[in-house]
Amino acid sequence: MIRAAMSILSRLERFDIRRLLSAIIVTVGLVVLLVLCFGIPCRNAFCLSPVKVSGIVATSNEVVSVVKTDMNYINLSSDDDDEEETRNNDSSRENVVAISNELNVSVIPSPIVSLGKPEMAVESNALSIMKRQKQVAATVSISQMNSLLIQSLASSSSSHSPKPRWSSARDSEMLSAKSEIENASVVRESLGLDASIYRNISKFLRSYDLMERKLRVYVYKEGKKPIFHKPMPRGIYASEGWFMKLMESNKKFVVRDPRKAHLFYIPVSIKALRTSLGRDFQTPKSLADHLKEYVDLIAAKYKFWNRTGGADHFLVACHDWGNKLTKKHMSNSVRALCNSNVAQGFRIGIDTALPVTYIRSAESPLEYRGGKTPSERKILAFFAGSMHGYLRPVLVQLWENKEPDMKIFGPMPRDPQGKKQYREYMKSSRYCICARGYEVHTPRVVEAIINECVPVIIADNYVPPFFEILKWEEFAVFVEEKDVQNLRNILLSIPEERYIGMQARVKTVQQHFLWHKKPVKFDLFHMILHSVWHSRINRVKTKSRH
């Protein structure tokens, strides 16, 4: 025994204690890193929350989805969620992992993901996520946006737009139109329009009339398909496709001679740019640089971009990345963007907010319009959709199966019966919840209007479409994300007379959110073009004379 003990001690003396300590430190570090990234899997029944969540986690081409198994929902995604078909894997993964970490979801390599906190604790923790979001960017309320618009219009003649390098007759024509608009005769009412939904119906009608009579647009012929000149009139990004299709085929506004143009249209599809260039173009910087090559091309071939620094040029982009890909190299241009987040570079009074229109059939863009009368709408509020972003899981957690008049769901099946039920809920509800997903914009705003349901917009810093023209508070409700737990009380506090008036105005404003294969007065094509015209009119300058 003594001889054996002496042998062990002799071996320990020869062993380098530093190697042992190093191995222990590395092992502990790896364990800590794994716990921080994935949490500690819960194996005991008592620690499962009342809401079971199933997750699908893949690797390279991963699509991560979260659905509630106890409601038998199928994650075929509801109406807004084709938006994810072109999101890059890294972006999607970052968003889902962030949600998982915040909600204390244990991500393990099996199809079952367990929530490690009781229901009330999850609700409290989920609400704290949004409070932390506010530390990143302060919320700009709808009233503050109104003030920013007034400030922007008041300072438009002295800022925002560079002075042209040489004068043009087109600038003088636009300055003349601006004067006519500012001195428009007072209009109290107009056939088919409700004056209460416009900031100034007199100026709007005068501006619209001048646009129809005077505006000329040059459409650049440069650029190869599918990134340029190939409209995509179906799906979640249909707005940019429909506008491109109608603009390029238009004979009223489009001119062949660029010297006659007041505005220059860049017919680019940000969706196609995002998906058509392959693996070498996956980052925002590489895609923005590719778009800059196009700008350099037209700047070298024509004199018009250089004359104004691009201030009389515009593009229409509905993809989530529209803002980030254009804000550097097209900073002077008018950008019609679906992702109109004022906290991420959307410029009120310069850019214009583009509606998200989910078009399922390019041949029937007006299908399923209309809804029940106010007295027939027995549901207080409705929402259904995939759990994109940080807000929707909180909304569903707080309100699903809580009150009989609150129909708040996760994703609904996308079979014909599921789609029909989705529409029926919208047509039977007083208020339709338009909750942000990964970004602030959502097709539910237009869907609500199409179904004559008052939109309830829960998306901080979202600038609604045609904000410079429409008084959204007259036909929509804005709820800050931090107040989502008080959603029902907020809606119940709206007087019946006020609701009936809002619902009537939704029906009136609907004409501004409809696509027609042959454009008609005041429709969506004309409203987008008018918003671009309005922005340019308010920023146009002439060459100073010395």
Coordinates of C-alpha atoms in Angstrom, one line a residue, residues 113-318:
V113 CA -39.6 23.9 -27.1
S114 CA -40.6 24.4 -23.5
L115 CA -41.4 27.7 -21.8
G116 CA -39.6 27.8 -18.5
K117 CA -42.0 30.2 -16.7
P118 CA -45.6 30.2 -15.6
E119 CA -48.1 32.1 -17.7
M120 CA -48.2 35.3 -15.6
A121 CA -44.5 35.4 -15.4
V122 CA -44.2 35.1 -19.2
E123 CA -46.6 38.0 -19.6
S124 CA -44.7 40.2 -17.3
N125 CA -41.4 39.2 -18.9
A126 CA -42.8 39.7 -22.4
L127 CA -44.0 43.2 -21.6
S128 CA -40.6 44.1 -20.3
I129 CA -39.1 43.3 -23.7
M130 CA -41.0 46.2 -25.2
K131 CA -39.8 48.5 -22.4
R132 CA -36.2 47.6 -23.3
Q133 CA -37.0 48.2 -27.0
K134 CA -37.9 51.8 -26.0
Q135 CA -34.4 52.3 -24.6
V136 CA -33.1 51.8 -28.2
A137 CA -35.4 54.2 -29.9
A138 CA -37.9 56.6 -28.3
T139 CA -41.5 56.4 -29.5
V140 CA -42.7 59.2 -31.8
S141 CA -46.4 59.5 -31.3
I142 CA -48.9 60.3 -34.1
S143 CA -49.3 63.8 -32.7
Q144 CA -45.5 64.3 -32.8
M145 CA -45.5 63.1 -36.4
N146 CA -48.0 65.7 -37.2
S147 CA -45.7 68.3 -35.7
L148 CA -42.7 67.0 -37.6
L149 CA -44.7 67.2 -40.9
I150 CA -45.6 70.8 -40.2
Q151 CA -42.0 71.6 -39.4
S152 CA -40.8 69.8 -42.5
L153 CA -43.2 71.7 -44.8
A154 CA -42.3 75.0 -43.2
S155 CA -38.6 74.5 -43.7
S156 CA -38.8 72.8 -47.1
S157 CA -37.7 75.9 -49.1
S158 CA -34.5 76.3 -47.1
S159 CA -33.4 72.7 -46.4
H160 CA -33.6 69.0 -47.4
S161 CA -33.1 69.5 -51.1
P162 CA -29.9 70.7 -52.8
K163 CA -30.1 73.6 -55.2
P164 CA -29.9 72.6 -58.8
R165 CA -26.6 73.1 -60.6
W166 CA -28.4 74.9 -63.4
S167 CA -32.0 76.2 -63.9
S168 CA -34.7 74.4 -65.7
A169 CA -38.1 75.4 -67.1
R170 CA -39.6 72.3 -65.2
D171 CA -38.5 73.9 -61.9
S172 CA -40.3 77.1 -62.7
E173 CA -43.5 75.1 -63.7
M174 CA -43.4 73.3 -60.3
L175 CA -42.9 76.5 -58.4
S176 CA -45.9 78.0 -60.2
A177 CA -47.9 74.9 -59.3
K178 CA -46.8 75.3 -55.7
S179 CA -48.1 78.9 -55.6
E180 CA -51.4 77.8 -57.0
I181 CA -51.8 75.1 -54.4
E182 CA -50.9 77.4 -51.5
N183 CA -53.6 79.9 -52.7
A184 CA -56.2 77.3 -53.5
S185 CA -59.8 78.4 -53.3
V186 CA -61.7 77.0 -50.2
V187 CA -63.6 73.8 -50.9
R188 CA -66.1 72.7 -48.2
E189 CA -67.1 69.4 -49.8
S190 CA -66.5 67.4 -52.9
L191 CA -68.5 64.6 -54.5
G192 CA -67.3 61.2 -53.2
L193 CA -64.9 62.7 -50.7
D194 CA -65.2 63.4 -47.0
A195 CA -63.4 66.6 -46.1
S196 CA -62.8 65.4 -42.5
I197 CA -60.3 62.7 -43.6
Y198 CA -57.9 65.2 -45.3
R199 CA -55.5 67.7 -43.7
N200 CA -56.7 70.3 -46.2
I201 CA -59.2 69.1 -48.9
S202 CA -58.9 72.4 -50.8
K203 CA -55.1 72.1 -51.3
F204 CA -55.4 68.4 -51.9
L205 CA -57.9 68.8 -54.7
R206 CA -56.0 71.7 -56.3
S207 CA -52.7 69.7 -56.1
Y208 CA -54.3 66.6 -57.5
D209 CA -55.8 68.6 -60.4
L210 CA -52.5 70.2 -61.2
M211 CA -50.8 66.9 -61.1
E212 CA -53.2 65.4 -63.6
R213 CA -52.8 68.3 -66.0
K214 CA -49.1 69.2 -65.7
L215 CA -47.0 66.4 -64.3
R216 CA -44.7 64.6 -66.7
V217 CA -42.5 61.6 -65.7
Y218 CA -39.5 60.0 -67.5
V219 CA -39.0 56.3 -66.9
Y220 CA -35.4 55.1 -67.3
K221 CA -35.0 52.4 -69.9
E222 CA -31.6 51.2 -68.5
G223 CA -31.4 48.1 -66.2
K224 CA -31.9 44.4 -66.8
K225 CA -34.7 42.2 -65.7
P226 CA -35.6 40.9 -63.2
I227 CA -34.2 43.6 -60.9
F228 CA -35.5 46.3 -63.3
H229 CA -38.6 46.5 -65.5
K230 CA -40.2 43.3 -64.2
P231 CA -43.3 44.0 -62.1
M232 CA -44.4 41.5 -59.5
P233 CA -48.1 42.2 -59.0
R234 CA -48.8 39.4 -56.5
G235 CA -47.8 38.7 -52.9
I236 CA -46.8 40.8 -50.0
Y237 CA -44.7 43.3 -52.1
A238 CA -47.3 43.8 -54.7
S239 CA -47.4 47.6 -54.2
E240 CA -44.0 48.1 -55.9
G241 CA -45.0 45.7 -58.7
W242 CA -48.4 47.2 -59.4
F243 CA -46.9 50.8 -59.5
M244 CA -44.1 49.7 -61.8
K245 CA -46.5 48.0 -64.1
L246 CA -49.0 50.9 -64.3
M247 CA -46.3 53.6 -64.5
E248 CA -44.3 52.0 -67.3
S249 CA -47.5 51.5 -69.4
N250 CA -48.9 54.9 -68.7
K251 CA -49.4 57.3 -71.6
K252 CA -50.8 60.2 -69.7
F253 CA -47.9 61.1 -67.4
V254 CA -44.9 59.3 -69.1
V255 CA -42.8 61.2 -71.7
R256 CA -40.1 59.9 -74.0
D257 CA -38.1 63.1 -73.9
P258 CA -36.5 63.4 -70.5
R259 CA -36.1 67.2 -71.0
K260 CA -39.8 67.5 -70.6
A261 CA -40.0 65.6 -67.3
H262 CA -40.6 67.0 -63.8
L263 CA -39.8 63.7 -62.2
F264 CA -37.6 60.7 -63.1
Y265 CA -38.7 57.2 -62.1
I266 CA -36.2 54.5 -61.3
P267 CA -38.1 51.2 -62.1
V268 CA -36.3 48.9 -59.6
S269 CA -37.7 46.1 -57.6
I270 CA -36.0 45.9 -54.2
K271 CA -37.5 42.4 -53.7
A272 CA -35.9 41.2 -57.0
L273 CA -32.6 43.0 -56.0
R274 CA -32.7 41.1 -52.7
T275 CA -33.3 37.7 -54.2
S276 CA -31.8 37.6 -57.7
L277 CA -28.0 38.2 -57.3
G278 CA -26.9 35.1 -55.5
R279 CA -24.7 34.4 -52.6
D280 CA -22.2 37.1 -53.3
F281 CA -24.9 39.8 -52.7
Q282 CA -26.4 39.0 -49.3
T283 CA -25.5 41.9 -47.2
P284 CA -27.2 45.3 -47.2
K285 CA -23.9 47.0 -48.2
S286 CA -23.3 44.8 -51.2
L287 CA -26.9 45.3 -52.4
A288 CA -26.7 49.0 -51.9
D289 CA -23.4 49.2 -53.8
H290 CA -25.1 47.3 -56.7
L291 CA -27.9 49.8 -56.7
K292 CA -25.3 52.6 -56.7
E293 CA -23.8 51.2 -59.9
Y294 CA -27.1 51.8 -61.5
V295 CA -27.2 55.4 -60.2
D296 CA -23.7 55.9 -61.5
L297 CA -24.8 54.5 -64.9
I298 CA -27.7 57.0 -65.4
A299 CA -25.6 59.8 -63.9
A300 CA -22.9 59.2 -66.5
K301 CA -25.3 58.7 -69.4
Y302 CA -27.7 61.6 -68.6
K303 CA -27.3 65.0 -67.1
F304 CA -30.5 65.0 -65.0
W305 CA -29.4 63.2 -61.9
N306 CA -26.3 65.4 -61.6
R307 CA -28.4 68.6 -62.0
T308 CA -30.3 68.1 -58.8
G309 CA -28.3 65.4 -57.0
G310 CA -31.2 63.1 -57.6
A311 CA -33.8 65.3 -55.9
D312 CA -36.2 65.1 -58.8
H313 CA -35.9 61.2 -59.0
F314 CA -38.0 58.7 -57.1
L315 CA -38.4 55.0 -56.5
V316 CA -41.2 52.8 -55.0
A317 CA -40.0 50.0 -52.7
C318 CA -42.1 47.7 -50.5

